PDB file of C-alpha atoms and ligand atoms in Angstrom:
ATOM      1  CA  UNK A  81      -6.202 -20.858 -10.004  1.00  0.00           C
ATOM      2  CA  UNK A  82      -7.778 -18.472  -7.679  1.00  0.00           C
ATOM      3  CA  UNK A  83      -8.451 -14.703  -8.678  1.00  0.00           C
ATOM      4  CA  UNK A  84      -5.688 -12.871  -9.103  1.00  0.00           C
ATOM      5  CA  UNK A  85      -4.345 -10.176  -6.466  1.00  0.00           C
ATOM      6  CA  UNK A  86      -2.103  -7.352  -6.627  1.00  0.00           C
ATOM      7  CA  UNK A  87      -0.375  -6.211  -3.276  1.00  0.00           C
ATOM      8  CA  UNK A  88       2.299  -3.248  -4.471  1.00  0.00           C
ATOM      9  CA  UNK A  89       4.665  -3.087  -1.728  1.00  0.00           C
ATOM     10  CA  UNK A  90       4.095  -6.419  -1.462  1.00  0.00           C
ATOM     11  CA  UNK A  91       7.552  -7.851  -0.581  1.00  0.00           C
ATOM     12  CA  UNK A  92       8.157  -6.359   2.614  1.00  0.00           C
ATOM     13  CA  UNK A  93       6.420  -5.418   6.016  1.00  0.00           C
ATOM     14  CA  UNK A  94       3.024  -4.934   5.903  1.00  0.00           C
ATOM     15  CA  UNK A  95       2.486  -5.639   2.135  1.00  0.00           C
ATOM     16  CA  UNK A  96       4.219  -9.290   2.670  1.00  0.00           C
ATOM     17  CA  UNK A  97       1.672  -9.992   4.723  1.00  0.00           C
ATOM     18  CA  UNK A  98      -1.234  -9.310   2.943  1.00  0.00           C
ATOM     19  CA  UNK A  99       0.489 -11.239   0.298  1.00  0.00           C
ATOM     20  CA  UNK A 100       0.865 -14.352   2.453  1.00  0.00           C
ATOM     21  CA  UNK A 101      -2.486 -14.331   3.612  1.00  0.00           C
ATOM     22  CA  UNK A 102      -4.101 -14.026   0.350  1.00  0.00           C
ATOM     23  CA  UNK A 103      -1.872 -16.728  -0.846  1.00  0.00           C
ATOM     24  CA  UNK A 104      -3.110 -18.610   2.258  1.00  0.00           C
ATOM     25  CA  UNK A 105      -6.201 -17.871   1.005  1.00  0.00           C
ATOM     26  CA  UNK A 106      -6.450 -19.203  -2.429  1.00  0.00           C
ATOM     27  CA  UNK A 107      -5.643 -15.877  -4.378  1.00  0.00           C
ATOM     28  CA  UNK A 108      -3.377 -15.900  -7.210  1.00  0.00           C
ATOM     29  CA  UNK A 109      -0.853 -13.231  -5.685  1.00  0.00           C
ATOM     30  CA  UNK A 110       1.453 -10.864  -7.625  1.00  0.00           C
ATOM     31  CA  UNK A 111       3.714  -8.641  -5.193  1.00  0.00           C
ATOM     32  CA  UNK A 112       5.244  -5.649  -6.707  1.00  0.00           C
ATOM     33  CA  UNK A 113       8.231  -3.508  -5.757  1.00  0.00           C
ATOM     34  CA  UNK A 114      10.607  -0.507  -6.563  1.00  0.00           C
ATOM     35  CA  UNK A 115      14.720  -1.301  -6.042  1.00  0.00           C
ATOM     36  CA  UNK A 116      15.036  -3.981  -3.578  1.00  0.00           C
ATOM     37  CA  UNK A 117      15.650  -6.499  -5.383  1.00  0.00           C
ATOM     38  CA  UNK A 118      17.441  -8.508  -2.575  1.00  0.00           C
ATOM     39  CA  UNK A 119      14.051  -8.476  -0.427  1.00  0.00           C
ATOM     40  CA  UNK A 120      12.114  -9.324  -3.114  1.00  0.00           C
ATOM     41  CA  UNK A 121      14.285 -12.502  -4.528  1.00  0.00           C
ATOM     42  CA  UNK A 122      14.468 -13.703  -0.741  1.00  0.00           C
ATOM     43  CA  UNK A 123      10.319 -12.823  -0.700  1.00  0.00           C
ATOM     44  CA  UNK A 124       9.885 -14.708  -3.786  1.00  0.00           C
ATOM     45  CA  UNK A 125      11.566 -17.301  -3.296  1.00  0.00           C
ATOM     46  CA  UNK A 126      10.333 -18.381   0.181  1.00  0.00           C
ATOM     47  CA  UNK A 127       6.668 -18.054  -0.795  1.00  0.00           C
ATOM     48  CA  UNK A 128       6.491 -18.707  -4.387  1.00  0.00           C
ATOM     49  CA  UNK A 129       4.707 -15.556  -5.231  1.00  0.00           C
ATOM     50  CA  UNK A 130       5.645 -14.052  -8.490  1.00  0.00           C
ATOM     51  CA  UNK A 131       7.254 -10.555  -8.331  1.00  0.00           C
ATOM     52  CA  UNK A 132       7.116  -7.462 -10.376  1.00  0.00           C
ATOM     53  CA  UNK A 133       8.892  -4.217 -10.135  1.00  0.00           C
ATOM     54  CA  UNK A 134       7.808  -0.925 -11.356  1.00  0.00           C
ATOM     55  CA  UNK A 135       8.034   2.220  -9.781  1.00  0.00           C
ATOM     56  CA  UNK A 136       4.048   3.023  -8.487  1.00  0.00           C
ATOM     57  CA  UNK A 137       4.730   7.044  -8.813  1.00  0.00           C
ATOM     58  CA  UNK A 138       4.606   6.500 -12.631  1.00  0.00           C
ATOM     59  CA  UNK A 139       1.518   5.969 -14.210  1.00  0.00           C
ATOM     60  CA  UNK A 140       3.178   4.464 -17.634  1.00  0.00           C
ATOM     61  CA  UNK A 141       5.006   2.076 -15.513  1.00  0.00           C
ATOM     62  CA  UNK A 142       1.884   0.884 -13.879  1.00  0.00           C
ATOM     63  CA  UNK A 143      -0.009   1.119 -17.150  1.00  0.00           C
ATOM     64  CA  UNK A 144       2.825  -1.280 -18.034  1.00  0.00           C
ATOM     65  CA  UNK A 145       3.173  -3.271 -14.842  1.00  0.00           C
ATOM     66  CA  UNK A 146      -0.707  -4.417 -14.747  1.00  0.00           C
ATOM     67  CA  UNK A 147      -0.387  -5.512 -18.218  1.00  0.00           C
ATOM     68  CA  UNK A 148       2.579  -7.946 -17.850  1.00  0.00           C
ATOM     69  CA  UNK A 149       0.924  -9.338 -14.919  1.00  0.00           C
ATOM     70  CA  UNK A 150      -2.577  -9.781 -16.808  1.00  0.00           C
ATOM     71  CA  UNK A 151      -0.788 -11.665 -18.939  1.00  0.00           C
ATOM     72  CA  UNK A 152       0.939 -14.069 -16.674  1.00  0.00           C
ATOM     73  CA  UNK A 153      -1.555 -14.396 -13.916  1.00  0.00           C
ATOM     74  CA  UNK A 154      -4.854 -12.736 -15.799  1.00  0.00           C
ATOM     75  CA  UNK A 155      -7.383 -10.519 -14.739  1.00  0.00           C
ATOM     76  CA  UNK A 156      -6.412  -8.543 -12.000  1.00  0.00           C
ATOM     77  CA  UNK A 157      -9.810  -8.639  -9.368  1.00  0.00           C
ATOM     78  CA  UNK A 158      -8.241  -7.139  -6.491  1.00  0.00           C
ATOM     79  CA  UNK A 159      -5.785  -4.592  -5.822  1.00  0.00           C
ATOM     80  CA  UNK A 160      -3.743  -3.789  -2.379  1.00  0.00           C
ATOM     81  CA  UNK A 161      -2.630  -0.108  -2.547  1.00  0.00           C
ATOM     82  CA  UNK A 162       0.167  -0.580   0.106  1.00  0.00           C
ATOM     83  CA  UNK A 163       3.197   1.060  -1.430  1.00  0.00           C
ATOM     84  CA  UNK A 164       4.710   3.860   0.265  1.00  0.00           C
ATOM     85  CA  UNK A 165       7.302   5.866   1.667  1.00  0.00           C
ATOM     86  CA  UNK A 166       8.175   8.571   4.272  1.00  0.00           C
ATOM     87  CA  UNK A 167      10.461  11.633   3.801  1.00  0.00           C
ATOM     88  CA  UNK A 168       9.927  12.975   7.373  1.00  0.00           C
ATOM     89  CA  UNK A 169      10.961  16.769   7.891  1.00  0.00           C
ATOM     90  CA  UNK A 170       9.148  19.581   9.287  1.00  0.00           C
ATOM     91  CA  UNK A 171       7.933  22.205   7.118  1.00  0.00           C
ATOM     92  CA  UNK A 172      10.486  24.862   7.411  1.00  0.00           C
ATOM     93  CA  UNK A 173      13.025  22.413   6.520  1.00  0.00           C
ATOM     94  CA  UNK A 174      11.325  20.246   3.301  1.00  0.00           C
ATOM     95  CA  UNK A 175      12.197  20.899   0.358  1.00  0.00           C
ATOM     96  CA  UNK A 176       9.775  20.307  -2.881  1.00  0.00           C
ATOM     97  CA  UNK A 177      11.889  16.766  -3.576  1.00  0.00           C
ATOM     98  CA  UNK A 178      10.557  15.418  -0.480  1.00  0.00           C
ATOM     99  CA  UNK A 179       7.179  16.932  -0.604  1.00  0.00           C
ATOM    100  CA  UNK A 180       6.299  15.304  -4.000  1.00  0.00           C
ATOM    101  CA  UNK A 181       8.279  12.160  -3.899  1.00  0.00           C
ATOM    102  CA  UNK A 182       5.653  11.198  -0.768  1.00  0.00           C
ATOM    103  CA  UNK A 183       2.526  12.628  -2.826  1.00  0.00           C
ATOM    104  CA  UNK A 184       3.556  10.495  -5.886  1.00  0.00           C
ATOM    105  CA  UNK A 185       4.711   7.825  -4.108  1.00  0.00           C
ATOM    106  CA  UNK A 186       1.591   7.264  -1.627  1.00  0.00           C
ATOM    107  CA  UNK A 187      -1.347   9.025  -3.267  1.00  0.00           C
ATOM    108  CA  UNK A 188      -1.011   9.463  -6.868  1.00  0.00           C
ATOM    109  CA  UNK A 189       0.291   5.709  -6.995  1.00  0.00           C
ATOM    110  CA  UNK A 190      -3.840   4.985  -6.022  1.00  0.00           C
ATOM    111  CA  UNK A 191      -4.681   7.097  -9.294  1.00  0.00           C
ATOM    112  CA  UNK A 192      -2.257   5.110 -11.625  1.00  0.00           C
ATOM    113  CA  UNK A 193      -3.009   1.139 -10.002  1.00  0.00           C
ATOM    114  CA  UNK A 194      -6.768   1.708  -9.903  1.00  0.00           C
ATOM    115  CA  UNK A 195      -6.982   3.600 -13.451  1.00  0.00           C
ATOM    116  CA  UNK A 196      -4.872   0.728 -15.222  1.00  0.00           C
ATOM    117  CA  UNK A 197      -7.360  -1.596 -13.079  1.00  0.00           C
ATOM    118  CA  UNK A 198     -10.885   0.074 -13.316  1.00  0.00           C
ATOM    119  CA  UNK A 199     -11.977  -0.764 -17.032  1.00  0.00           C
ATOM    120  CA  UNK A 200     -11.534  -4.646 -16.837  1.00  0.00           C
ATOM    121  CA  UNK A 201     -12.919  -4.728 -13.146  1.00  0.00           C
ATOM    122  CA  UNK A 202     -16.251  -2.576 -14.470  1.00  0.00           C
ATOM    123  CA  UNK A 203     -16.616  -4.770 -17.923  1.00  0.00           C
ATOM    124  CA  UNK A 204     -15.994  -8.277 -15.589  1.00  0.00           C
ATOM    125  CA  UNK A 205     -18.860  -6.462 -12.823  1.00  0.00           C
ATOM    126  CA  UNK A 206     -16.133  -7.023  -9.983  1.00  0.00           C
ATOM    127  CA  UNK A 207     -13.240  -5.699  -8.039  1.00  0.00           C
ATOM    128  CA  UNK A 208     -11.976  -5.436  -4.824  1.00  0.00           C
ATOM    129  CA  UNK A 209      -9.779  -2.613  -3.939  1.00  0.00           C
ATOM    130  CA  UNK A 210      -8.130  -1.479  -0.462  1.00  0.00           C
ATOM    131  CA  UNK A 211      -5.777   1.056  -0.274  1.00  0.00           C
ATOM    132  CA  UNK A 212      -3.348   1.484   3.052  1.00  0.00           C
ATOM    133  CA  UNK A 213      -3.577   5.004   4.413  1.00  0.00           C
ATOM    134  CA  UNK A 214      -2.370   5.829   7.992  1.00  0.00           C
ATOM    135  CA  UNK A 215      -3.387   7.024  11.237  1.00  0.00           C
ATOM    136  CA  UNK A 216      -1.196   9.978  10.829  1.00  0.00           C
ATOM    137  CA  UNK A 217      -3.399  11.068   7.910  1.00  0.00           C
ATOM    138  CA  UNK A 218      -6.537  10.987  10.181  1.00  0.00           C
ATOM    139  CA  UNK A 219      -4.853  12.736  13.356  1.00  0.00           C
ATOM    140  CA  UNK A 220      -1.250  14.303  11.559  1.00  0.00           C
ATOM    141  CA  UNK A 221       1.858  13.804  13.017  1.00  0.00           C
ATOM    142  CA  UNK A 222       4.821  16.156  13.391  1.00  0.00           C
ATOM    143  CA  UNK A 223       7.184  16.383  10.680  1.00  0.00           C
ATOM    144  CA  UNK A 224       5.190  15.128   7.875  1.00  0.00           C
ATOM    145  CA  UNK A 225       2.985  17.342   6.134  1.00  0.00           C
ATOM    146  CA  UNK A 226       3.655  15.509   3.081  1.00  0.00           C
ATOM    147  CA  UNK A 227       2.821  12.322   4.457  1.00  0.00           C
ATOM    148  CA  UNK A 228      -0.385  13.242   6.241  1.00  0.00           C
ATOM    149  CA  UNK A 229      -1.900  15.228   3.331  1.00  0.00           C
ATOM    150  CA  UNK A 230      -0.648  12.130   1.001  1.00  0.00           C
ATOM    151  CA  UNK A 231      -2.594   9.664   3.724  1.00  0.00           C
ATOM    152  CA  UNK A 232      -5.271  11.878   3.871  1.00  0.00           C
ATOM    153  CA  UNK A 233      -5.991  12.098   0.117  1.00  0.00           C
ATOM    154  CA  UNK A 234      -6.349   8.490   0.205  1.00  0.00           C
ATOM    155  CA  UNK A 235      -9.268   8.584   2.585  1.00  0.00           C
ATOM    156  CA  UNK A 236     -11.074  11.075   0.177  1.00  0.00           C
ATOM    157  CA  UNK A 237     -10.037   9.370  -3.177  1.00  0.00           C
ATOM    158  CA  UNK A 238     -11.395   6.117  -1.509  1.00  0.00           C
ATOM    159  CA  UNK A 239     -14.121   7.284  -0.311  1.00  0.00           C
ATOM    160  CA  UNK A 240     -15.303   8.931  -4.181  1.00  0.00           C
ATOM    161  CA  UNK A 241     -13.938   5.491  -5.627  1.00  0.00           C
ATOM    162  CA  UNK A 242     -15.679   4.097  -3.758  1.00  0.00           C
ATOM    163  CA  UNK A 243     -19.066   5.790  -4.992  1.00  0.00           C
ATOM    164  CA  UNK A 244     -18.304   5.031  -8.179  1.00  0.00           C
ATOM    165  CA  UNK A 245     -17.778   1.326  -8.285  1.00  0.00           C
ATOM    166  CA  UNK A 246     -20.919   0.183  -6.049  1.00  0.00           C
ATOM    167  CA  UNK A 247     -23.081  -0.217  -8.808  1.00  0.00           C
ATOM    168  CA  UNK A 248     -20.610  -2.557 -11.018  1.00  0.00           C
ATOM    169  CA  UNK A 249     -19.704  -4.826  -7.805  1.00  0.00           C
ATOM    170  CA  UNK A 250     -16.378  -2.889  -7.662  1.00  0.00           C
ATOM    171  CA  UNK A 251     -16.296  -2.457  -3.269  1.00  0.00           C
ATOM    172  CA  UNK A 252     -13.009   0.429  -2.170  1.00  0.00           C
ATOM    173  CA  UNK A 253     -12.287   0.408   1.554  1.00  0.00           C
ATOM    174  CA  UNK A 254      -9.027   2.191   3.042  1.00  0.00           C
ATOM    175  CA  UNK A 255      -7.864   0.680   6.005  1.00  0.00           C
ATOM    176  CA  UNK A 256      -5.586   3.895   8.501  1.00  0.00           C
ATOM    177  CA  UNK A 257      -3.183   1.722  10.499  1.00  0.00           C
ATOM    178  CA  UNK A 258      -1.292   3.098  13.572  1.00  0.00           C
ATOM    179  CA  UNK A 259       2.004   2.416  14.060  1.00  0.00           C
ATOM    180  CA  UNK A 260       3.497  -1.426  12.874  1.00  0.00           C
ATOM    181  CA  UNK A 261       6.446  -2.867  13.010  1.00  0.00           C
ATOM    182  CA  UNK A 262       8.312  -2.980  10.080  1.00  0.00           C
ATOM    183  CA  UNK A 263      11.158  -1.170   7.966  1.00  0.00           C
ATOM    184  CA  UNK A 264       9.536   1.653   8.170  1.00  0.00           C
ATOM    185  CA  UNK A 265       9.096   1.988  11.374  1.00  0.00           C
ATOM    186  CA  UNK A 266      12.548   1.057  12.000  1.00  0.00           C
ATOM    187  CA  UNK A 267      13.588   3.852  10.703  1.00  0.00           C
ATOM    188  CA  UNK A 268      12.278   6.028  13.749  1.00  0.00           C
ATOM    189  CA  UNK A 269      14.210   7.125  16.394  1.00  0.00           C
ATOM    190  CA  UNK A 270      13.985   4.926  19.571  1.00  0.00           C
ATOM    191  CA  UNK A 271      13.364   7.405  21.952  1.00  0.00           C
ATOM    192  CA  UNK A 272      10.458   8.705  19.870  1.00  0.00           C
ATOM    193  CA  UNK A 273       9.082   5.368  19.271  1.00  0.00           C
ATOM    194  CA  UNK A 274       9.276   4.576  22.990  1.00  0.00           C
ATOM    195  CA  UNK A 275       6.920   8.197  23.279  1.00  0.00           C
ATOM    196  CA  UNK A 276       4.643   6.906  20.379  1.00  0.00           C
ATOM    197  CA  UNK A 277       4.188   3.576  22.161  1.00  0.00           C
ATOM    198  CA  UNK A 278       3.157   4.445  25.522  1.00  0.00           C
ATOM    199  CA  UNK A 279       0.115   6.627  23.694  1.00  0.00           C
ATOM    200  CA  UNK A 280      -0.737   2.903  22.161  1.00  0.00           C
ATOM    201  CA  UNK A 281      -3.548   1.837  24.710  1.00  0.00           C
ATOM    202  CA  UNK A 282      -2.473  -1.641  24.008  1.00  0.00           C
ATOM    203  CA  UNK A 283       0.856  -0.774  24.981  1.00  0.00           C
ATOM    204  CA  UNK A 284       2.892  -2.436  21.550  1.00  0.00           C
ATOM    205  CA  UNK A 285       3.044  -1.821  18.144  1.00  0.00           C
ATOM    206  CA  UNK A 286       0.721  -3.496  15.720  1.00  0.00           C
ATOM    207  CA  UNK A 287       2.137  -6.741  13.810  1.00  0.00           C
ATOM    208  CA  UNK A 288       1.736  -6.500   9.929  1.00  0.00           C
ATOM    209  CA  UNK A 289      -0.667  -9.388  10.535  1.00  0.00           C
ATOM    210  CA  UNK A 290      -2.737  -7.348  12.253  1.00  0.00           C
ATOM    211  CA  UNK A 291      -3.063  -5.290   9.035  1.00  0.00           C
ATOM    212  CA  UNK A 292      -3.336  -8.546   6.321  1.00  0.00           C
ATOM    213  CA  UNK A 293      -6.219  -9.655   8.494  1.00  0.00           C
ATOM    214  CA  UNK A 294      -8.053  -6.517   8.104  1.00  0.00           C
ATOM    215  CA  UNK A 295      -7.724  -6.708   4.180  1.00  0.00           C
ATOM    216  CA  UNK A 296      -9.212 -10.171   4.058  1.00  0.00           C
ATOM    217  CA  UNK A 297     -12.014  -9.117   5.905  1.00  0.00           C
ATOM    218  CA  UNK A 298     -12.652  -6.266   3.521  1.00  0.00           C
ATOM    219  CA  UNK A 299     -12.101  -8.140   0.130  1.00  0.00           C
ATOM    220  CA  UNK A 300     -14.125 -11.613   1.287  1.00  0.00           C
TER     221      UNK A 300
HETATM  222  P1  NAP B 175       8.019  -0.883   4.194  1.00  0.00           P
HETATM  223  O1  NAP B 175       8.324  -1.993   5.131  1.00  0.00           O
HETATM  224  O2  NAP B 175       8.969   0.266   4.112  1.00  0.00           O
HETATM  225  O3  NAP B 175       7.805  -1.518   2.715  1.00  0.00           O
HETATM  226  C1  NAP B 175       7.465  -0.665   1.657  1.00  0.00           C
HETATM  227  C2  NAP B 175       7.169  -1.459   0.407  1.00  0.00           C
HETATM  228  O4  NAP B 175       6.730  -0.526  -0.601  1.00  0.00           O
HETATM  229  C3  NAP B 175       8.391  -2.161  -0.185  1.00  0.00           C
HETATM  230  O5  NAP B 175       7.992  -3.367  -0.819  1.00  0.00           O
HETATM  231  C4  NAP B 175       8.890  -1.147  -1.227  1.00  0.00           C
HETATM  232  O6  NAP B 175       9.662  -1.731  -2.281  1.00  0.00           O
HETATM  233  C5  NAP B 175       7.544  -0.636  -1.744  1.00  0.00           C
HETATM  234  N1  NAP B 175       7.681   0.669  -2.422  1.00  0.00           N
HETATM  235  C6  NAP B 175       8.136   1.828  -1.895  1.00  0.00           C
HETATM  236  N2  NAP B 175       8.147   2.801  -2.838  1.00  0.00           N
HETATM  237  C7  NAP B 175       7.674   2.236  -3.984  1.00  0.00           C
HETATM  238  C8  NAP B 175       7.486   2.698  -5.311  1.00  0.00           C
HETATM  239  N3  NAP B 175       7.751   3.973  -5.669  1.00  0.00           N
HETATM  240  N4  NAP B 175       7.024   1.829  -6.236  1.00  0.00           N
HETATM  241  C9  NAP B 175       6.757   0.551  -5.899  1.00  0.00           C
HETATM  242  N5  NAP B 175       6.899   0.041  -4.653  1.00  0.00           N
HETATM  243  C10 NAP B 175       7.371   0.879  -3.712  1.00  0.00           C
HETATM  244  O7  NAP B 175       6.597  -0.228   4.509  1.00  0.00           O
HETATM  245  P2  NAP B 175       5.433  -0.701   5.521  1.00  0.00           P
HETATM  246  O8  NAP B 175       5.742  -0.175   6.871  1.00  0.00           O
HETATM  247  O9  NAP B 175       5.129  -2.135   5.332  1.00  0.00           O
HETATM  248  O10 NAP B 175       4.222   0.195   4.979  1.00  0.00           O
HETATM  249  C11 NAP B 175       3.295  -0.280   4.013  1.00  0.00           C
HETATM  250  C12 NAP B 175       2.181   0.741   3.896  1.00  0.00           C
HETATM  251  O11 NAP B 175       1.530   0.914   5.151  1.00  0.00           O
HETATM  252  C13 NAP B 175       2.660   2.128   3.468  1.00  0.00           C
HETATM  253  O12 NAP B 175       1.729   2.729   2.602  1.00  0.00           O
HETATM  254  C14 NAP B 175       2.711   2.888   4.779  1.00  0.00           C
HETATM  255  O13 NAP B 175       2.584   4.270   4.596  1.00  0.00           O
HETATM  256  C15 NAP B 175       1.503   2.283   5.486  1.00  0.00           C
HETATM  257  N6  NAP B 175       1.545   2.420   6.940  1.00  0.00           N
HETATM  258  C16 NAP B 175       2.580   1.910   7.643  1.00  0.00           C
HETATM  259  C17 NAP B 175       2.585   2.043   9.024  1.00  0.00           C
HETATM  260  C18 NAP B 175       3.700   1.499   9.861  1.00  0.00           C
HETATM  261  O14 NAP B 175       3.726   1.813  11.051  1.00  0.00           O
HETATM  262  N7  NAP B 175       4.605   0.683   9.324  1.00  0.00           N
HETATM  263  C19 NAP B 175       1.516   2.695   9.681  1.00  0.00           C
HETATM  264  C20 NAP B 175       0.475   3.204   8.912  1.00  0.00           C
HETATM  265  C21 NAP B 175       0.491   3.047   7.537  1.00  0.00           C
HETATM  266  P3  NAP B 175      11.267  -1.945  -2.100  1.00  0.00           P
HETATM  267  O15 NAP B 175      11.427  -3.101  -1.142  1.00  0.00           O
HETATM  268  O16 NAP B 175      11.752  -2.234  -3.473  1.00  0.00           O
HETATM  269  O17 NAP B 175      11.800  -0.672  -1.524  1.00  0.00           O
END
């Protein structure tokens, strides 16, 4: 059994895959989720990658979560922070829901994986941890001030994490895709995404592929 790798998000889109490429790989791969369980049966089942839902806004959940997969799979030597979400709106029109649903959802999810993480990845002298922020934290994008300043946190938090865990072999990299095609994505209105696309030098959208290769290069 390889070491053991935890991609939240992990059953759809860009989090599926990372997932298949670590499996690829040799990693032992756990891919968590929040509701769809339809996506992540159909995930599961076509890879063989075990599956675990918890909500990554709540800390005791994850406190929970990382336990129950120690103890299937074991240790847990890298984590994927890919979860997330987007409540678009602009700012005159967002209400607090949507404002902190993002924040939890995208940012303080980093705090609870990597806290319920750090200890056994510090007393084992490794870890590998990438977390999935966004172009639209680096630049901003209209009509999502909570996702930016979510996205942006990351590239801070990682950044101090980072820091932190050189000296016990612990490496944190954040990786600020532009736009990919996935759910997500989908969600956008065509006639925007056609604008978004022709400011994409390479004239598409990125493949989540593009993304999974990146993380292998950081955690190998
Ligand atoms: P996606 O296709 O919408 O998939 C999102 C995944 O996250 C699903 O597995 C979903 O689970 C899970 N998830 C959402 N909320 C969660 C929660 N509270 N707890 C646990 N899991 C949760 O998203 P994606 O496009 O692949 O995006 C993945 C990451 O890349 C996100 O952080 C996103 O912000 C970032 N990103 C995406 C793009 C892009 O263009 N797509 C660009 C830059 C950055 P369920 O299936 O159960 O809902």
């Amino acid at each position: 059994m390889g070491r053991v790798a935890v991609v939240t998000g992990g059953t759809r889109g860009i989090g599926e895959a990372i997932c298949l490429r670590l499996k690829d790989a040799g990693y032992t791969v756990a891919a968590t989720y929040a509701g769809n369980d339809e996506s992540a049966n159909a995930f599961s089942e076509k890879s063989g990658i075990a599956v675990f839902k918890f909500d990554v806004s709540d800390f005791e959940a994850c406190e929970a979560g990382i336990a129950k997969i120690e103890a299937e799979l074991g240790p847990v030597d890298v984590l994927v922070n890919n979860a997330g979400i987007t409540r678009d709106g602009t700012m005159h029109k967002m209400n607090f829901e949507r404002w902190n649903e993002v924040i939890q959802t995208n940012l303080s999810s980093c705090f609870n994986m990597c806290r319920s993480v750090i200890d056994g990845m510090r007393e084992r002298n490794f870890g590998r941890i990438v977390n999935i922020g966004s172009v639209n934290g680096r630049a901003g994008q209209y009509g999502q001030v909570n996702y930016a300043a979510a996205k942006s946190g990351i590239h801070g938090f990682t950044k101090a994490l980072a820091l932190e865990g050189a000296s016990k072999n612990i490496t944190v990299n954040a990786i600020a895709p532009g736009y990919v095609l996935t759910d997500m994505v989908r969600k956008v209105p065509q006639e925007i995404l056609d604008k978004i696309v022709k400011t994409i030098p390479v004239g598409r959208l990125g493949d989540p592929d593009d993304i999974a290769r990146s993380v292998m290069f950081l955690i190998e």
